[in-house]
Amino acid sequence: MELAISSDTGKIILICVSAISASLSIAGSTLIIYILSHAGWRKLARLRNRLVFGMSIIDIFSSAAVGFSIILTPQETECSVGMGNQLTCNVQGFFIQLGFAVPGYNAMLSLYFLMTIRYGIDQVTVAEKYELLMHAFVLIPPLTTAIIGAAGKMYFSETANCWFGDICQSLGNCVNGDIWGNGFW
């Protein structure tokens, strides 16, 4: 859902709200990383802490991308509100798309607790057998789609953060109807 921003006041409010919420998220994730890494390998020896560590790293990048809000969007059409260009839009879209790994890490934490608490599987066994699969399952899909979006210059927005969008539809000058006809699939 895209937010229609019709006035300068609306733009300023959107930028401020995005910056404040992103700053809080970045501060929280940074604190988690500090707590986990400050204790050395003692805390990172547990799988659950490594999952939270990975989630926090991804969250910092994703929150930073969201925090810049409409500033990074390009001024491609008369409806566009941003001050960026296609490169800044691609960077923002890439990290927002990569941010979909955060709910994946949350799901892996739930799965970890299900296996260790409900089914009584030893934490070391879960780490040895499933950790690589957990990280792969979480990171590969969002990273793949983020790379495809950036390589295909598929990130665009007229009114909100850059994400998968179609500038051809906005400008009305699509050769093949839309950008998806020129995709990798």
mmCIF file of the C-alpha atoms, coordinates in Angstrom:
data_MODEL
# 
_entry.id   MODEL 
# 
loop_
_atom_site.group_PDB 
_atom_site.id 
_atom_site.type_symbol 
_atom_site.label_atom_id 
_atom_site.label_alt_id 
_atom_site.label_comp_id 
_atom_site.label_asym_id 
_atom_site.label_entity_id 
_atom_site.label_seq_id 
_atom_site.pdbx_PDB_ins_code 
_atom_site.Cartn_x 
_atom_site.Cartn_y 
_atom_site.Cartn_z 
_atom_site.occupancy 
_atom_site.B_iso_or_equiv 
_atom_site.pdbx_formal_charge 
_atom_site.auth_seq_id 
_atom_site.auth_comp_id 
_atom_site.auth_asym_id 
_atom_site.auth_atom_id 
_atom_site.pdbx_PDB_model_num 
ATOM 1   C CA . MET A 1 1   ? 0.000  0.000   0.000   1.00 0.00 ? 1   MET A CA 1 
ATOM 2   C CA . GLU A 1 2   ? 1.472  3.314   -1.022  1.00 0.00 ? 2   GLU A CA 1 
ATOM 3   C CA . LEU A 1 3   ? 0.915  6.444   0.989   1.00 0.00 ? 3   LEU A CA 1 
ATOM 4   C CA . ALA A 1 4   ? -0.224 9.475   -0.991  1.00 0.00 ? 4   ALA A CA 1 
ATOM 5   C CA . ILE A 1 5   ? 1.770  12.537  -0.005  1.00 0.00 ? 5   ILE A CA 1 
ATOM 6   C CA . SER A 1 6   ? 0.214  15.674  -1.370  1.00 0.00 ? 6   SER A CA 1 
ATOM 7   C CA . SER A 1 7   ? 1.785  18.445  0.677   1.00 0.00 ? 7   SER A CA 1 
ATOM 8   C CA . ASP A 1 8   ? 5.206  19.437  1.953   1.00 0.00 ? 8   ASP A CA 1 
ATOM 9   C CA . THR A 1 9   ? 3.888  18.971  5.493   1.00 0.00 ? 9   THR A CA 1 
ATOM 10  C CA . GLY A 1 10  ? 2.921  15.380  4.685   1.00 0.00 ? 10  GLY A CA 1 
ATOM 11  C CA . LYS A 1 11  ? 6.391  14.747  3.276   1.00 0.00 ? 11  LYS A CA 1 
ATOM 12  C CA . ILE A 1 12  ? 8.066  16.151  6.378   1.00 0.00 ? 12  ILE A CA 1 
ATOM 13  C CA . ILE A 1 13  ? 5.839  14.095  8.677   1.00 0.00 ? 13  ILE A CA 1 
ATOM 14  C CA . LEU A 1 14  ? 6.595  10.915  6.709   1.00 0.00 ? 14  LEU A CA 1 
ATOM 15  C CA . ILE A 1 15  ? 10.339 11.590  6.791   1.00 0.00 ? 15  ILE A CA 1 
ATOM 16  C CA . CYS A 1 16  ? 10.294 12.340  10.546  1.00 0.00 ? 16  CYS A CA 1 
ATOM 17  C CA . VAL A 1 17  ? 8.177  9.310   11.483  1.00 0.00 ? 17  VAL A CA 1 
ATOM 18  C CA . SER A 1 18  ? 10.334 7.023   9.326   1.00 0.00 ? 18  SER A CA 1 
ATOM 19  C CA . ALA A 1 19  ? 13.552 8.456   10.758  1.00 0.00 ? 19  ALA A CA 1 
ATOM 20  C CA . ILE A 1 20  ? 12.397 8.168   14.385  1.00 0.00 ? 20  ILE A CA 1 
ATOM 21  C CA . SER A 1 21  ? 11.104 4.597   14.105  1.00 0.00 ? 21  SER A CA 1 
ATOM 22  C CA . ALA A 1 22  ? 14.173 3.495   12.142  1.00 0.00 ? 22  ALA A CA 1 
ATOM 23  C CA . SER A 1 23  ? 16.488 5.126   14.696  1.00 0.00 ? 23  SER A CA 1 
ATOM 24  C CA . LEU A 1 24  ? 14.808 3.240   17.533  1.00 0.00 ? 24  LEU A CA 1 
ATOM 25  C CA . SER A 1 25  ? 15.073 -0.040  15.638  1.00 0.00 ? 25  SER A CA 1 
ATOM 26  C CA . ILE A 1 26  ? 18.734 0.579   14.791  1.00 0.00 ? 26  ILE A CA 1 
ATOM 27  C CA . ALA A 1 27  ? 19.491 1.484   18.425  1.00 0.00 ? 27  ALA A CA 1 
ATOM 28  C CA . GLY A 1 28  ? 17.804 -1.690  19.683  1.00 0.00 ? 28  GLY A CA 1 
ATOM 29  C CA . SER A 1 29  ? 19.552 -3.940  17.176  1.00 0.00 ? 29  SER A CA 1 
ATOM 30  C CA . THR A 1 30  ? 22.901 -2.274  17.852  1.00 0.00 ? 30  THR A CA 1 
ATOM 31  C CA . LEU A 1 31  ? 22.438 -2.838  21.573  1.00 0.00 ? 31  LEU A CA 1 
ATOM 32  C CA . ILE A 1 32  ? 21.635 -6.511  20.976  1.00 0.00 ? 32  ILE A CA 1 
ATOM 33  C CA . ILE A 1 33  ? 24.750 -6.913  18.815  1.00 0.00 ? 33  ILE A CA 1 
ATOM 34  C CA . TYR A 1 34  ? 26.858 -5.163  21.465  1.00 0.00 ? 34  TYR A CA 1 
ATOM 35  C CA . ILE A 1 35  ? 25.516 -7.381  24.261  1.00 0.00 ? 35  ILE A CA 1 
ATOM 36  C CA . LEU A 1 36  ? 26.041 -10.569 22.274  1.00 0.00 ? 36  LEU A CA 1 
ATOM 37  C CA . SER A 1 37  ? 29.492 -9.691  20.958  1.00 0.00 ? 37  SER A CA 1 
ATOM 38  C CA . HIS A 1 38  ? 30.787 -8.033  24.143  1.00 0.00 ? 38  HIS A CA 1 
ATOM 39  C CA . ALA A 1 39  ? 30.747 -11.355 25.993  1.00 0.00 ? 39  ALA A CA 1 
ATOM 40  C CA . GLY A 1 40  ? 32.878 -12.955 23.297  1.00 0.00 ? 40  GLY A CA 1 
ATOM 41  C CA . TRP A 1 41  ? 32.179 -16.449 22.068  1.00 0.00 ? 41  TRP A CA 1 
ATOM 42  C CA . ARG A 1 42  ? 30.490 -17.398 25.336  1.00 0.00 ? 42  ARG A CA 1 
ATOM 43  C CA . LYS A 1 43  ? 27.150 -15.889 24.264  1.00 0.00 ? 43  LYS A CA 1 
ATOM 44  C CA . LEU A 1 44  ? 27.565 -16.583 20.566  1.00 0.00 ? 44  LEU A CA 1 
ATOM 45  C CA . ALA A 1 45  ? 28.162 -20.253 21.335  1.00 0.00 ? 45  ALA A CA 1 
ATOM 46  C CA . ARG A 1 46  ? 24.386 -20.717 21.546  1.00 0.00 ? 46  ARG A CA 1 
ATOM 47  C CA . LEU A 1 47  ? 22.395 -21.082 18.340  1.00 0.00 ? 47  LEU A CA 1 
ATOM 48  C CA . ARG A 1 48  ? 19.544 -18.890 19.570  1.00 0.00 ? 48  ARG A CA 1 
ATOM 49  C CA . ASN A 1 49  ? 21.973 -16.018 20.141  1.00 0.00 ? 49  ASN A CA 1 
ATOM 50  C CA . ARG A 1 50  ? 23.505 -16.449 16.680  1.00 0.00 ? 50  ARG A CA 1 
ATOM 51  C CA . LEU A 1 51  ? 20.008 -16.305 15.150  1.00 0.00 ? 51  LEU A CA 1 
ATOM 52  C CA . VAL A 1 52  ? 19.242 -13.103 17.082  1.00 0.00 ? 52  VAL A CA 1 
ATOM 53  C CA . PHE A 1 53  ? 22.653 -11.730 16.047  1.00 0.00 ? 53  PHE A CA 1 
ATOM 54  C CA . GLY A 1 54  ? 21.910 -12.369 12.348  1.00 0.00 ? 54  GLY A CA 1 
ATOM 55  C CA . MET A 1 55  ? 18.432 -10.885 12.692  1.00 0.00 ? 55  MET A CA 1 
ATOM 56  C CA . SER A 1 56  ? 19.863 -7.748  14.320  1.00 0.00 ? 56  SER A CA 1 
ATOM 57  C CA . ILE A 1 57  ? 22.469 -7.234  11.585  1.00 0.00 ? 57  ILE A CA 1 
ATOM 58  C CA . ILE A 1 58  ? 19.869 -7.478  8.824   1.00 0.00 ? 58  ILE A CA 1 
ATOM 59  C CA . ASP A 1 59  ? 17.502 -5.233  10.813  1.00 0.00 ? 59  ASP A CA 1 
ATOM 60  C CA . ILE A 1 60  ? 20.096 -2.452  11.030  1.00 0.00 ? 60  ILE A CA 1 
ATOM 61  C CA . PHE A 1 61  ? 20.489 -2.295  7.243   1.00 0.00 ? 61  PHE A CA 1 
ATOM 62  C CA . SER A 1 62  ? 16.769 -2.631  6.579   1.00 0.00 ? 62  SER A CA 1 
ATOM 63  C CA . SER A 1 63  ? 15.840 -0.005  9.169   1.00 0.00 ? 63  SER A CA 1 
ATOM 64  C CA . ALA A 1 64  ? 18.418 2.412   7.766   1.00 0.00 ? 64  ALA A CA 1 
ATOM 65  C CA . ALA A 1 65  ? 16.890 1.993   4.305   1.00 0.00 ? 65  ALA A CA 1 
ATOM 66  C CA . VAL A 1 66  ? 13.392 2.601   5.649   1.00 0.00 ? 66  VAL A CA 1 
ATOM 67  C CA . GLY A 1 67  ? 14.631 5.491   7.793   1.00 0.00 ? 67  GLY A CA 1 
ATOM 68  C CA . PHE A 1 68  ? 15.694 7.492   4.754   1.00 0.00 ? 68  PHE A CA 1 
ATOM 69  C CA . SER A 1 69  ? 12.089 7.240   3.607   1.00 0.00 ? 69  SER A CA 1 
ATOM 70  C CA . ILE A 1 70  ? 11.214 9.167   0.483   1.00 0.00 ? 70  ILE A CA 1 
ATOM 71  C CA . ILE A 1 71  ? 14.531 11.022  0.409   1.00 0.00 ? 71  ILE A CA 1 
ATOM 72  C CA . LEU A 1 72  ? 16.135 8.250   -1.662  1.00 0.00 ? 72  LEU A CA 1 
ATOM 73  C CA . THR A 1 73  ? 13.366 7.953   -4.255  1.00 0.00 ? 73  THR A CA 1 
ATOM 74  C CA . PRO A 1 74  ? 14.126 9.433   -7.673  1.00 0.00 ? 74  PRO A CA 1 
ATOM 75  C CA . GLN A 1 75  ? 12.215 12.368  -9.157  1.00 0.00 ? 75  GLN A CA 1 
ATOM 76  C CA . GLU A 1 76  ? 11.218 10.428  -12.287 1.00 0.00 ? 76  GLU A CA 1 
ATOM 77  C CA . THR A 1 77  ? 7.652  11.646  -12.740 1.00 0.00 ? 77  THR A CA 1 
ATOM 78  C CA . GLU A 1 78  ? 5.758  14.743  -11.698 1.00 0.00 ? 78  GLU A CA 1 
ATOM 79  C CA . CYS A 1 79  ? 4.134  12.655  -8.933  1.00 0.00 ? 79  CYS A CA 1 
ATOM 80  C CA . SER A 1 80  ? 7.512  11.602  -7.524  1.00 0.00 ? 80  SER A CA 1 
ATOM 81  C CA . VAL A 1 81  ? 8.456  13.161  -4.216  1.00 0.00 ? 81  VAL A CA 1 
ATOM 82  C CA . GLY A 1 82  ? 12.063 12.120  -3.653  1.00 0.00 ? 82  GLY A CA 1 
ATOM 83  C CA . MET A 1 83  ? 15.452 13.713  -4.017  1.00 0.00 ? 83  MET A CA 1 
ATOM 84  C CA . GLY A 1 84  ? 17.470 10.644  -5.018  1.00 0.00 ? 84  GLY A CA 1 
ATOM 85  C CA . ASN A 1 85  ? 18.291 8.869   -8.243  1.00 0.00 ? 85  ASN A CA 1 
ATOM 86  C CA . GLN A 1 86  ? 18.036 5.329   -9.603  1.00 0.00 ? 86  GLN A CA 1 
ATOM 87  C CA . LEU A 1 87  ? 21.165 4.230   -7.711  1.00 0.00 ? 87  LEU A CA 1 
ATOM 88  C CA . THR A 1 88  ? 19.875 5.432   -4.321  1.00 0.00 ? 88  THR A CA 1 
ATOM 89  C CA . CYS A 1 89  ? 16.501 3.865   -5.099  1.00 0.00 ? 89  CYS A CA 1 
ATOM 90  C CA . ASN A 1 90  ? 18.189 0.543   -5.950  1.00 0.00 ? 90  ASN A CA 1 
ATOM 91  C CA . VAL A 1 91  ? 20.183 0.623   -2.707  1.00 0.00 ? 91  VAL A CA 1 
ATOM 92  C CA . GLN A 1 92  ? 17.073 1.374   -0.651  1.00 0.00 ? 92  GLN A CA 1 
ATOM 93  C CA . GLY A 1 93  ? 15.011 -1.269  -2.436  1.00 0.00 ? 93  GLY A CA 1 
ATOM 94  C CA . PHE A 1 94  ? 17.797 -3.838  -2.037  1.00 0.00 ? 94  PHE A CA 1 
ATOM 95  C CA . PHE A 1 95  ? 18.026 -3.385  1.722   1.00 0.00 ? 95  PHE A CA 1 
ATOM 96  C CA . ILE A 1 96  ? 14.265 -3.197  2.223   1.00 0.00 ? 96  ILE A CA 1 
ATOM 97  C CA . GLN A 1 97  ? 13.903 -6.471  0.301   1.00 0.00 ? 97  GLN A CA 1 
ATOM 98  C CA . LEU A 1 98  ? 16.774 -8.012  2.280   1.00 0.00 ? 98  LEU A CA 1 
ATOM 99  C CA . GLY A 1 99  ? 14.880 -6.982  5.418   1.00 0.00 ? 99  GLY A CA 1 
ATOM 100 C CA . PHE A 1 100 ? 12.419 -9.786  4.725   1.00 0.00 ? 100 PHE A CA 1 
ATOM 101 C CA . ALA A 1 101 ? 15.032 -12.040 6.309   1.00 0.00 ? 101 ALA A CA 1 
ATOM 102 C CA . VAL A 1 102 ? 14.101 -10.575 9.733   1.00 0.00 ? 102 VAL A CA 1 
ATOM 103 C CA . PRO A 1 103 ? 10.725 -12.378 9.960   1.00 0.00 ? 103 PRO A CA 1 
ATOM 104 C CA . GLY A 1 104 ? 12.508 -15.475 8.666   1.00 0.00 ? 104 GLY A CA 1 
ATOM 105 C CA . TYR A 1 105 ? 14.962 -15.305 11.552  1.00 0.00 ? 105 TYR A CA 1 
ATOM 106 C CA . ASN A 1 106 ? 12.033 -14.859 13.903  1.00 0.00 ? 106 ASN A CA 1 
ATOM 107 C CA . ALA A 1 107 ? 10.477 -18.022 12.465  1.00 0.00 ? 107 ALA A CA 1 
ATOM 108 C CA . MET A 1 108 ? 13.766 -19.897 12.898  1.00 0.00 ? 108 MET A CA 1 
ATOM 109 C CA . LEU A 1 109 ? 13.898 -18.816 16.550  1.00 0.00 ? 109 LEU A CA 1 
ATOM 110 C CA . SER A 1 110 ? 10.389 -20.190 17.006  1.00 0.00 ? 110 SER A CA 1 
ATOM 111 C CA . LEU A 1 111 ? 11.417 -23.424 15.311  1.00 0.00 ? 111 LEU A CA 1 
ATOM 112 C CA . TYR A 1 112 ? 14.519 -23.625 17.515  1.00 0.00 ? 112 TYR A CA 1 
ATOM 113 C CA . PHE A 1 113 ? 12.433 -23.270 20.680  1.00 0.00 ? 113 PHE A CA 1 
ATOM 114 C CA . LEU A 1 114 ? 9.888  -25.778 19.387  1.00 0.00 ? 114 LEU A CA 1 
ATOM 115 C CA . MET A 1 115 ? 12.625 -28.346 18.812  1.00 0.00 ? 115 MET A CA 1 
ATOM 116 C CA . THR A 1 116 ? 14.442 -27.744 22.106  1.00 0.00 ? 116 THR A CA 1 
ATOM 117 C CA . ILE A 1 117 ? 11.516 -27.204 24.473  1.00 0.00 ? 117 ILE A CA 1 
ATOM 118 C CA . ARG A 1 118 ? 8.609  -29.163 23.032  1.00 0.00 ? 118 ARG A CA 1 
ATOM 119 C CA . TYR A 1 119 ? 10.505 -32.061 21.475  1.00 0.00 ? 119 TYR A CA 1 
ATOM 120 C CA . GLY A 1 120 ? 13.466 -32.059 23.893  1.00 0.00 ? 120 GLY A CA 1 
ATOM 121 C CA . ILE A 1 121 ? 16.171 -32.052 21.227  1.00 0.00 ? 121 ILE A CA 1 
ATOM 122 C CA . ASP A 1 122 ? 19.545 -31.017 22.626  1.00 0.00 ? 122 ASP A CA 1 
ATOM 123 C CA . GLN A 1 123 ? 20.664 -27.479 21.682  1.00 0.00 ? 123 GLN A CA 1 
ATOM 124 C CA . VAL A 1 124 ? 23.984 -28.743 20.351  1.00 0.00 ? 124 VAL A CA 1 
ATOM 125 C CA . THR A 1 125 ? 22.215 -31.305 18.148  1.00 0.00 ? 125 THR A CA 1 
ATOM 126 C CA . VAL A 1 126 ? 19.915 -28.632 16.727  1.00 0.00 ? 126 VAL A CA 1 
ATOM 127 C CA . ALA A 1 127 ? 22.924 -26.413 16.002  1.00 0.00 ? 127 ALA A CA 1 
ATOM 128 C CA . GLU A 1 128 ? 24.935 -29.189 14.355  1.00 0.00 ? 128 GLU A CA 1 
ATOM 129 C CA . LYS A 1 129 ? 22.101 -30.552 12.210  1.00 0.00 ? 129 LYS A CA 1 
ATOM 130 C CA . TYR A 1 130 ? 20.001 -27.522 11.366  1.00 0.00 ? 130 TYR A CA 1 
ATOM 131 C CA . GLU A 1 131 ? 21.894 -24.235 11.797  1.00 0.00 ? 131 GLU A CA 1 
ATOM 132 C CA . LEU A 1 132 ? 23.240 -24.025 8.264   1.00 0.00 ? 132 LEU A CA 1 
ATOM 133 C CA . LEU A 1 133 ? 19.796 -24.843 6.859   1.00 0.00 ? 133 LEU A CA 1 
ATOM 134 C CA . MET A 1 134 ? 18.190 -22.235 9.109   1.00 0.00 ? 134 MET A CA 1 
ATOM 135 C CA . HIS A 1 135 ? 20.511 -19.455 7.921   1.00 0.00 ? 135 HIS A CA 1 
ATOM 136 C CA . ALA A 1 136 ? 20.222 -20.571 4.291   1.00 0.00 ? 136 ALA A CA 1 
ATOM 137 C CA . PHE A 1 137 ? 16.427 -20.757 4.426   1.00 0.00 ? 137 PHE A CA 1 
ATOM 138 C CA . VAL A 1 138 ? 16.298 -17.259 5.909   1.00 0.00 ? 138 VAL A CA 1 
ATOM 139 C CA . LEU A 1 139 ? 18.908 -15.495 3.762   1.00 0.00 ? 139 LEU A CA 1 
ATOM 140 C CA . ILE A 1 140 ? 18.816 -17.049 0.278   1.00 0.00 ? 140 ILE A CA 1 
ATOM 141 C CA . PRO A 1 141 ? 15.281 -16.038 -0.855  1.00 0.00 ? 141 PRO A CA 1 
ATOM 142 C CA . PRO A 1 142 ? 15.428 -12.356 0.201   1.00 0.00 ? 142 PRO A CA 1 
ATOM 143 C CA . LEU A 1 143 ? 19.033 -11.983 -0.958  1.00 0.00 ? 143 LEU A CA 1 
ATOM 144 C CA . THR A 1 144 ? 18.226 -13.548 -4.335  1.00 0.00 ? 144 THR A CA 1 
ATOM 145 C CA . THR A 1 145 ? 15.179 -11.354 -4.933  1.00 0.00 ? 145 THR A CA 1 
ATOM 146 C CA . ALA A 1 146 ? 17.070 -8.267  -3.725  1.00 0.00 ? 146 ALA A CA 1 
ATOM 147 C CA . ILE A 1 147 ? 19.881 -8.946  -6.196  1.00 0.00 ? 147 ILE A CA 1 
ATOM 148 C CA . ILE A 1 148 ? 17.433 -9.602  -9.046  1.00 0.00 ? 148 ILE A CA 1 
ATOM 149 C CA . GLY A 1 149 ? 15.598 -6.362  -8.266  1.00 0.00 ? 149 GLY A CA 1 
ATOM 150 C CA . ALA A 1 150 ? 18.794 -4.309  -8.138  1.00 0.00 ? 150 ALA A CA 1 
ATOM 151 C CA . ALA A 1 151 ? 20.331 -5.904  -11.245 1.00 0.00 ? 151 ALA A CA 1 
ATOM 152 C CA . GLY A 1 152 ? 17.120 -5.410  -13.217 1.00 0.00 ? 152 GLY A CA 1 
ATOM 153 C CA . LYS A 1 153 ? 16.597 -1.858  -11.902 1.00 0.00 ? 153 LYS A CA 1 
ATOM 154 C CA . MET A 1 154 ? 13.128 -2.924  -10.772 1.00 0.00 ? 154 MET A CA 1 
ATOM 155 C CA . TYR A 1 155 ? 12.993 -0.647  -7.727  1.00 0.00 ? 155 TYR A CA 1 
ATOM 156 C CA . PHE A 1 156 ? 10.877 2.461   -8.064  1.00 0.00 ? 156 PHE A CA 1 
ATOM 157 C CA . SER A 1 157 ? 8.385  4.552   -6.174  1.00 0.00 ? 157 SER A CA 1 
ATOM 158 C CA . GLU A 1 158 ? 6.420  7.689   -6.763  1.00 0.00 ? 158 GLU A CA 1 
ATOM 159 C CA . THR A 1 159 ? 5.083  8.232   -3.269  1.00 0.00 ? 159 THR A CA 1 
ATOM 160 C CA . ALA A 1 160 ? 6.875  6.074   -0.689  1.00 0.00 ? 160 ALA A CA 1 
ATOM 161 C CA . ASN A 1 161 ? 10.012 3.961   -0.178  1.00 0.00 ? 161 ASN A CA 1 
ATOM 162 C CA . CYS A 1 162 ? 11.629 2.378   -3.207  1.00 0.00 ? 162 CYS A CA 1 
ATOM 163 C CA . TRP A 1 163 ? 10.634 -1.204  -3.671  1.00 0.00 ? 163 TRP A CA 1 
ATOM 164 C CA . PHE A 1 164 ? 9.501  -3.284  -6.616  1.00 0.00 ? 164 PHE A CA 1 
ATOM 165 C CA . GLY A 1 165 ? 7.658  -0.841  -8.829  1.00 0.00 ? 165 GLY A CA 1 
ATOM 166 C CA . ASP A 1 166 ? 7.080  -0.064  -12.488 1.00 0.00 ? 166 ASP A CA 1 
ATOM 167 C CA . ILE A 1 167 ? 8.208  3.308   -13.811 1.00 0.00 ? 167 ILE A CA 1 
ATOM 168 C CA . CYS A 1 168 ? 6.955  2.357   -17.294 1.00 0.00 ? 168 CYS A CA 1 
ATOM 169 C CA . GLN A 1 169 ? 3.384  2.225   -16.006 1.00 0.00 ? 169 GLN A CA 1 
ATOM 170 C CA . SER A 1 170 ? 3.784  5.655   -14.403 1.00 0.00 ? 170 SER A CA 1 
ATOM 171 C CA . LEU A 1 171 ? 5.280  7.271   -17.489 1.00 0.00 ? 171 LEU A CA 1 
ATOM 172 C CA . GLY A 1 172 ? 3.087  5.350   -19.943 1.00 0.00 ? 172 GLY A CA 1 
ATOM 173 C CA . ASN A 1 173 ? 5.997  4.601   -22.293 1.00 0.00 ? 173 ASN A CA 1 
ATOM 174 C CA . CYS A 1 174 ? 6.503  0.860   -21.889 1.00 0.00 ? 174 CYS A CA 1 
ATOM 175 C CA . VAL A 1 175 ? 7.706  -0.962  -24.976 1.00 0.00 ? 175 VAL A CA 1 
ATOM 176 C CA . ASN A 1 176 ? 6.681  -4.429  -23.744 1.00 0.00 ? 176 ASN A CA 1 
ATOM 177 C CA . GLY A 1 177 ? 3.849  -3.254  -21.532 1.00 0.00 ? 177 GLY A CA 1 
ATOM 178 C CA . ASP A 1 178 ? 5.859  -3.237  -18.319 1.00 0.00 ? 178 ASP A CA 1 
ATOM 179 C CA . ILE A 1 179 ? 9.306  -3.916  -16.856 1.00 0.00 ? 179 ILE A CA 1 
ATOM 180 C CA . TRP A 1 180 ? 8.384  -7.465  -15.869 1.00 0.00 ? 180 TRP A CA 1 
ATOM 181 C CA . GLY A 1 181 ? 8.582  -8.572  -19.499 1.00 0.00 ? 181 GLY A CA 1 
ATOM 182 C CA . ASN A 1 182 ? 12.311 -7.798  -19.367 1.00 0.00 ? 182 ASN A CA 1 
ATOM 183 C CA . GLY A 1 183 ? 12.944 -9.709  -16.123 1.00 0.00 ? 183 GLY A CA 1 
ATOM 184 C CA . PHE A 1 184 ? 15.191 -12.686 -15.524 1.00 0.00 ? 184 PHE A CA 1 
ATOM 185 C CA . TRP A 1 185 ? 12.378 -15.234 -15.623 1.00 0.00 ? 185 TRP A CA 1 
# 
